[in-house]
XYZ file of N, CA and C in Angstrom:
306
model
N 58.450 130.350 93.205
C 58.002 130.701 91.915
C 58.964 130.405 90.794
N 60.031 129.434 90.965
C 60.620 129.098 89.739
C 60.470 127.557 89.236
N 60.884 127.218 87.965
C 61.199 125.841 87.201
C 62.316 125.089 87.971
N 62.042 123.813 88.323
C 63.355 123.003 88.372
C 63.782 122.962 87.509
N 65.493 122.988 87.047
C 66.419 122.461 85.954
C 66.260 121.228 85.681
N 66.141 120.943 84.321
C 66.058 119.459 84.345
C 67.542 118.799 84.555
N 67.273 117.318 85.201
C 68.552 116.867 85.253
C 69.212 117.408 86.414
N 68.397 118.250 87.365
C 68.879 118.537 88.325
C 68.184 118.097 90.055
N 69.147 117.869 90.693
C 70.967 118.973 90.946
C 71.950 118.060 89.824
N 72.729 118.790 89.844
C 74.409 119.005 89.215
C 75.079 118.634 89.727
N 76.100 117.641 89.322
C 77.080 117.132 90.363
C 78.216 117.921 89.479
N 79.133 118.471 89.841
C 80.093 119.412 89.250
C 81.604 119.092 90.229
N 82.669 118.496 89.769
C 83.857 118.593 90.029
C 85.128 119.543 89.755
N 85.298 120.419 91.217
C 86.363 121.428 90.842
C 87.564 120.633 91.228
N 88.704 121.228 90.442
C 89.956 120.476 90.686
C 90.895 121.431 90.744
N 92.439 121.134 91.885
C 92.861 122.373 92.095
C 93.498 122.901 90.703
N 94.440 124.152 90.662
C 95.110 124.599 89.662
C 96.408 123.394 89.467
N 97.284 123.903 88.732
C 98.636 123.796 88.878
C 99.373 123.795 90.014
N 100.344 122.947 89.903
C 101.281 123.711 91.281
C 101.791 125.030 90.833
N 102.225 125.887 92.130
C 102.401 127.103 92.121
C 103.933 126.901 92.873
N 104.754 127.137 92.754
C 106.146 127.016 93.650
C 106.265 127.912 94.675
N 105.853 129.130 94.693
C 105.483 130.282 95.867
C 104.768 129.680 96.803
N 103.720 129.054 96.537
C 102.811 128.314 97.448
C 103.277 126.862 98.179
N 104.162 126.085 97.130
C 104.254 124.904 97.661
C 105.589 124.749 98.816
N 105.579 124.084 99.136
C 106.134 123.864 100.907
C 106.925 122.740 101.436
N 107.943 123.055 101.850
C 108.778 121.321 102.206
C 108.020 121.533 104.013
N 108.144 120.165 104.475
C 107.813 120.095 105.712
C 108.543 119.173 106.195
N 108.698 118.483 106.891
C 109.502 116.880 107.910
C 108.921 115.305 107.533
N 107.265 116.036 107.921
C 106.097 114.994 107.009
C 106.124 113.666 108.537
N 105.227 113.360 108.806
C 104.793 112.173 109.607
C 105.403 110.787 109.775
N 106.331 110.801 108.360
C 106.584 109.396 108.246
C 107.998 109.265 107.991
N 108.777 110.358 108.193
C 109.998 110.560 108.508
C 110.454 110.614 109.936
N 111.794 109.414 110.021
C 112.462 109.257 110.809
C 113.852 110.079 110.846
N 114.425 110.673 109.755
C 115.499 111.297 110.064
C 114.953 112.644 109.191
N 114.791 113.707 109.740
C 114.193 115.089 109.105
C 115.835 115.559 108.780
N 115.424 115.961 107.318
C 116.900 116.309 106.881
C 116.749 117.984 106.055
N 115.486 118.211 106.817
C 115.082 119.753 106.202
C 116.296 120.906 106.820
N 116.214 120.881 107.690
C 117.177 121.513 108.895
C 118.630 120.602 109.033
N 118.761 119.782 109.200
C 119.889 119.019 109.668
C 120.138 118.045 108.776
N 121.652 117.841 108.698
C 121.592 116.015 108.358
C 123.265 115.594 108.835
N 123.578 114.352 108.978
C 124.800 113.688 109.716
C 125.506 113.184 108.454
N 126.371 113.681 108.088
C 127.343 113.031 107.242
C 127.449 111.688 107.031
N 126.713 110.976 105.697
C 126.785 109.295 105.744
C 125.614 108.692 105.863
N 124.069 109.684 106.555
C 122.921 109.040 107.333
C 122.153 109.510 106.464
N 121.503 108.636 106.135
C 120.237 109.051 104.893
C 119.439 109.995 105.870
N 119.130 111.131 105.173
C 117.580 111.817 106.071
C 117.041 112.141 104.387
N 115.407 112.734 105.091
C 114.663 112.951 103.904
C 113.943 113.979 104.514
N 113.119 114.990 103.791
C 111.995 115.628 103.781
C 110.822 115.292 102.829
N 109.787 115.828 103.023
C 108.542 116.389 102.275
C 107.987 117.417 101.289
N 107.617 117.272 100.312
C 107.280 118.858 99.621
C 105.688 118.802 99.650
N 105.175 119.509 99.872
C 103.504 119.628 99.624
C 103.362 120.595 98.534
N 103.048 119.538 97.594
C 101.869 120.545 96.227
C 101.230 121.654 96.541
N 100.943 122.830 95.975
C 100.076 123.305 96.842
C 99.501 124.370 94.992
N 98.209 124.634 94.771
C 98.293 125.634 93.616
C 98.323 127.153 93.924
N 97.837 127.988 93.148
C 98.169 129.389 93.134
C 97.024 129.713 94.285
N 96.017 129.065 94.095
C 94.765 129.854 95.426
C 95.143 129.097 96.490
N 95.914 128.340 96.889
C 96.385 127.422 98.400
C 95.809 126.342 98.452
N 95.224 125.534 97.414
C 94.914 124.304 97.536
C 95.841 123.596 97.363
N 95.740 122.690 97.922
C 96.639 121.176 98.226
C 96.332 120.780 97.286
N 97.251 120.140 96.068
C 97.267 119.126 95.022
C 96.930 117.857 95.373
N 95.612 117.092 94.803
C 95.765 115.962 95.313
C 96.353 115.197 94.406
N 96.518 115.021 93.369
C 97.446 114.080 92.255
C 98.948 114.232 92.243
N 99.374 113.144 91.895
C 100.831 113.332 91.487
C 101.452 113.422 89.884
N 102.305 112.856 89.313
C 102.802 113.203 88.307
C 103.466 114.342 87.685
N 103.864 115.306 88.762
C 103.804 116.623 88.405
C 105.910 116.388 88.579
N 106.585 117.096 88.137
C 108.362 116.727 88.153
C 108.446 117.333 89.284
N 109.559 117.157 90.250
C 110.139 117.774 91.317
C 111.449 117.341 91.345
N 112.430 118.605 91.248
C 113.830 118.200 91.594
C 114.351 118.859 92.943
N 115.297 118.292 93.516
C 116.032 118.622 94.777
C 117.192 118.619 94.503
N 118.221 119.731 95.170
C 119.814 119.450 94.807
C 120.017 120.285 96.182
N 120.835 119.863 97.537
C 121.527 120.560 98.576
C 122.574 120.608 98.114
N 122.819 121.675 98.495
C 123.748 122.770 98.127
C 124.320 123.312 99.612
N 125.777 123.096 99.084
C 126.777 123.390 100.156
C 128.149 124.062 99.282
N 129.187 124.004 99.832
C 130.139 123.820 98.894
C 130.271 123.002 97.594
N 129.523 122.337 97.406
C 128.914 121.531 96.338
C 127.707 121.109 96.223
N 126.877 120.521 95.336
C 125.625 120.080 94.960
C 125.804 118.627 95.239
N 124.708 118.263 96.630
C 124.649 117.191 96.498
C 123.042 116.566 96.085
N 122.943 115.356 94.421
C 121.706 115.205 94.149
C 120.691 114.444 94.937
N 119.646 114.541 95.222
C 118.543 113.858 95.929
C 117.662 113.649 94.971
N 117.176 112.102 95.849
C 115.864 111.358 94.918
C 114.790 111.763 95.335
N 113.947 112.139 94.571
C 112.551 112.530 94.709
C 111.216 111.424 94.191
N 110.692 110.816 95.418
C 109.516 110.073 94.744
C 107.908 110.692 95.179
N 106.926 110.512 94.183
C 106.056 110.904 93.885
C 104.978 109.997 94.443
N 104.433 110.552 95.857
C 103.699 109.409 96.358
C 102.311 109.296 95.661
N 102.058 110.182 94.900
C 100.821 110.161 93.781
C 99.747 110.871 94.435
N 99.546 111.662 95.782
C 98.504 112.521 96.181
C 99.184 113.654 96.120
N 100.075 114.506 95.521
C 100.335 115.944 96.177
C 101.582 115.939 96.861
N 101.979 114.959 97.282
C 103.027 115.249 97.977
C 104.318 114.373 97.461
N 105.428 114.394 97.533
C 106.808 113.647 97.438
C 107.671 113.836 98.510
N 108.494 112.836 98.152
C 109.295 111.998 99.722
C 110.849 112.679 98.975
N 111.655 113.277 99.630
C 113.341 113.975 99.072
C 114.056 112.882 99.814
N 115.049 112.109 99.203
C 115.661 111.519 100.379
C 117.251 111.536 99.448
N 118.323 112.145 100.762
C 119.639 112.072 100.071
C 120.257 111.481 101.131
N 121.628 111.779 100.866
C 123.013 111.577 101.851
C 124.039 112.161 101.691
N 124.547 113.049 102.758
C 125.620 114.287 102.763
C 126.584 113.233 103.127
N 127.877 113.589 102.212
C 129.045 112.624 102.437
C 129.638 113.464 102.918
N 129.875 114.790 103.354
C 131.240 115.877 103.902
C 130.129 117.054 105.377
N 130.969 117.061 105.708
C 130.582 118.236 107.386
C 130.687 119.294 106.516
N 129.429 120.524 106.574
C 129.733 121.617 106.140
C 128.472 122.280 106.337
N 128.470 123.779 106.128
C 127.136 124.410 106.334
C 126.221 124.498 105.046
N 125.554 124.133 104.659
C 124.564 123.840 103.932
C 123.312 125.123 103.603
N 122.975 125.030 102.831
C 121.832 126.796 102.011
C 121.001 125.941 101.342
């Protein structure tokens, strides 16, 4: 007993929020050969992963969004961060000194 809408159905696109930093997540990631989340060898490039993620737990699918990295030990060492353009970025540094790392 009702009217169709005209013009209908509706095609309607939701898109996630913002990134949320509480939510978002480093991981090892699939396409890393030296995981440098946990570990890394003095001299040997390793890298990790960050996953976008917004305030309700959706996965970001775009990129453009800034991300910085700095390990931190007895000193700050800087890492490059690239933006693979879905949500996620690639961290990749190199620890020049043996030490315990935070």
């Amino acid at each position: 007993g009702g009217f169709q809408i005209l013009r209908s159905p509706l095609s309607i696109t939701i898109t996630p929020a913002g990134i949320d930093q509480t939510n978002t997540f480093a991981t090892c990631g699939a396409n890393i050969t030296t995981c440098g989340l946990n570990a890394a060898v003095a001299g040997t490039p390793a890298a990790f992963s960050i996953r976008a993620v917004d305030k309700h737990g959706n996965l970001i699918t775009r990129g453009g969004d800034t991300m910085e990295a700095k390990i931190r030990s007895s000193t700050y060492f800087d890492a490059v961060v690239a933006d693979k353009k879905d949500g996620s970025y690639t961290v990749r540094y190199i620890i020049t000194q043996s030490a315990q790392f935070v």
